[in-house]
Amino acid sequence: MLFNKNLRILFVLFASIFSSVCFAGTQTGTVKQLHKRASDGLIYFFLSGPATGSPTCASSSYWLIRDENSNIGKQQLALLLTAKATGGVVTIIGAGTCNRWADGEDVNDIVLE
């Protein structure tokens, strides 16, 4: 009985890891628009090109920096500003979540190409 319980826990753990990896969006393109909202500090942006693999919660086409007050959030903003200023191409890899805002995917990784 303990083996079955541990097996179920292991299955749930693998399923949660697998689902977060499989349902994270990606998009490559140039930064079309970059927004910083005064009311709550939200930073969101739009890229050119199609997004793929977004989770169902991401019904809008923008991406969100998950925590604009963290060092990572500030570094991600710096990469986006650099890409916008230079016309550089970025690849966004999502977190598979919509925690910062309900209908946009949180950014996990920004690659400035």
Short mmCIF file of C-alpha atoms in Angstrom, two decimals:
data_model
loop_
_atom_site.label_atom_id
_atom_site.label_comp_id
_atom_site.label_asym_id
_atom_site.label_seq_id
_atom_site.Cartn_x
_atom_site.Cartn_y
_atom_site.Cartn_z
CA MET A 1 0.00 0.00 0.00
CA LEU A 2 2.84 2.42 0.81
CA PHE A 3 4.43 1.55 -2.53
CA ASN A 4 1.22 2.52 -4.37
CA LYS A 5 1.03 5.83 -2.51
CA ASN A 6 4.67 6.64 -3.30
CA LEU A 7 4.11 5.66 -6.92
CA ARG A 8 1.14 8.03 -7.15
CA ILE A 9 3.16 10.86 -5.60
CA LEU A 10 5.97 10.20 -8.06
CA PHE A 11 3.51 10.18 -10.96
CA VAL A 12 1.99 13.52 -9.88
CA LEU A 13 5.46 15.02 -9.52
CA PHE A 14 6.52 13.91 -13.01
CA ALA A 15 3.21 15.01 -14.50
CA SER A 16 3.54 18.50 -13.03
CA ILE A 17 7.10 18.85 -14.28
CA PHE A 18 6.18 17.48 -17.71
CA SER A 19 3.14 19.73 -18.07
CA SER A 20 5.05 22.88 -17.17
CA VAL A 21 7.69 22.08 -19.76
CA CYS A 22 5.26 21.03 -22.48
CA PHE A 23 2.88 23.96 -22.17
CA ALA A 24 5.34 26.83 -22.06
CA GLY A 25 5.09 29.20 -25.00
CA THR A 26 7.94 30.39 -27.17
CA GLN A 27 8.23 33.26 -29.61
CA THR A 28 11.04 34.75 -31.67
CA GLY A 29 10.93 38.23 -33.15
CA THR A 30 11.61 41.90 -32.57
CA VAL A 31 10.07 43.91 -29.74
CA LYS A 32 7.07 45.71 -31.25
CA GLN A 33 5.76 47.38 -28.08
CA LEU A 34 7.01 47.61 -24.51
CA HIS A 35 4.66 48.83 -21.76
CA LYS A 36 5.29 49.85 -18.13
CA ARG A 37 2.07 50.54 -16.26
CA ALA A 38 2.18 53.11 -13.43
CA SER A 39 -0.83 51.82 -11.49
CA ASP A 40 0.76 48.50 -10.52
CA GLY A 41 4.24 48.39 -12.10
CA LEU A 42 3.25 45.78 -14.67
CA ILE A 43 5.71 45.35 -17.55
CA TYR A 44 4.34 43.67 -20.65
CA PHE A 45 5.43 43.55 -24.26
CA PHE A 46 4.56 42.33 -27.73
CA LEU A 47 6.85 40.66 -30.26
CA SER A 48 6.62 40.29 -34.02
CA GLY A 49 6.13 36.74 -35.24
CA PRO A 50 3.87 33.94 -34.07
CA ALA A 51 3.93 32.44 -30.58
CA THR A 52 3.68 28.68 -30.18
CA GLY A 53 2.89 26.32 -27.32
CA SER A 54 1.34 28.86 -24.97
CA PRO A 55 -0.66 27.57 -22.01
CA THR A 56 -4.42 27.91 -22.21
CA CYS A 57 -4.41 30.76 -19.69
CA ALA A 58 -2.39 32.95 -22.12
CA SER A 59 -5.30 34.09 -24.27
CA SER A 60 -3.62 37.44 -25.07
CA SER A 61 -0.57 37.84 -27.30
CA TYR A 62 1.60 39.76 -24.84
CA TRP A 63 4.29 38.52 -22.47
CA LEU A 64 4.72 39.60 -18.85
CA ILE A 65 7.75 40.04 -16.68
CA ARG A 66 6.77 38.04 -13.62
CA ASP A 67 8.40 40.26 -10.96
CA GLU A 68 9.49 43.67 -12.17
CA ASN A 69 10.98 44.52 -8.76
CA SER A 70 13.39 41.57 -8.66
CA ASN A 71 16.93 41.63 -10.04
CA ILE A 72 15.89 39.11 -12.69
CA GLY A 73 12.92 41.27 -13.73
CA LYS A 74 15.18 44.32 -14.05
CA GLN A 75 17.69 42.31 -16.09
CA GLN A 76 14.93 41.04 -18.37
CA LEU A 77 13.69 44.62 -18.86
CA ALA A 78 17.24 45.70 -19.75
CA LEU A 79 17.46 42.97 -22.41
CA LEU A 80 14.12 44.04 -23.88
CA LEU A 81 15.14 47.71 -23.95
CA THR A 82 18.40 46.78 -25.67
CA ALA A 83 16.53 44.67 -28.23
CA LYS A 84 14.00 47.45 -28.87
CA ALA A 85 16.69 50.13 -29.24
CA THR A 86 18.85 48.08 -31.60
CA GLY A 87 16.13 46.22 -33.50
CA GLY A 88 17.63 42.98 -32.20
CA VAL A 89 15.86 39.66 -32.35
CA VAL A 90 14.87 37.96 -29.11
CA THR A 91 13.52 34.56 -28.28
CA ILE A 92 11.12 34.38 -25.37
CA ILE A 93 10.56 31.13 -23.52
CA GLY A 94 7.57 31.22 -21.24
CA ALA A 95 7.15 29.86 -17.76
CA GLY A 96 3.94 28.05 -18.66
CA THR A 97 2.08 30.16 -16.09
CA CYS A 98 -0.04 33.31 -16.02
CA ASN A 99 0.71 34.39 -12.45
CA ARG A 100 1.49 38.07 -13.01
CA TRP A 101 -1.67 38.71 -15.02
CA ALA A 102 -4.45 36.26 -15.78
CA ASP A 103 -4.36 36.25 -19.59
CA GLY A 104 -0.67 36.66 -20.46
CA GLU A 105 2.18 34.20 -20.05
CA ASP A 106 4.98 34.93 -17.59
CA VAL A 107 8.46 35.13 -19.11
CA ASN A 108 11.01 32.60 -17.95
CA ASP A 109 13.87 33.18 -20.38
CA ILE A 110 14.88 35.96 -22.78
CA VAL A 111 17.56 35.24 -25.36
CA LEU A 112 18.96 38.26 -27.18
CA GLU A 113 20.22 36.89 -30.48
#
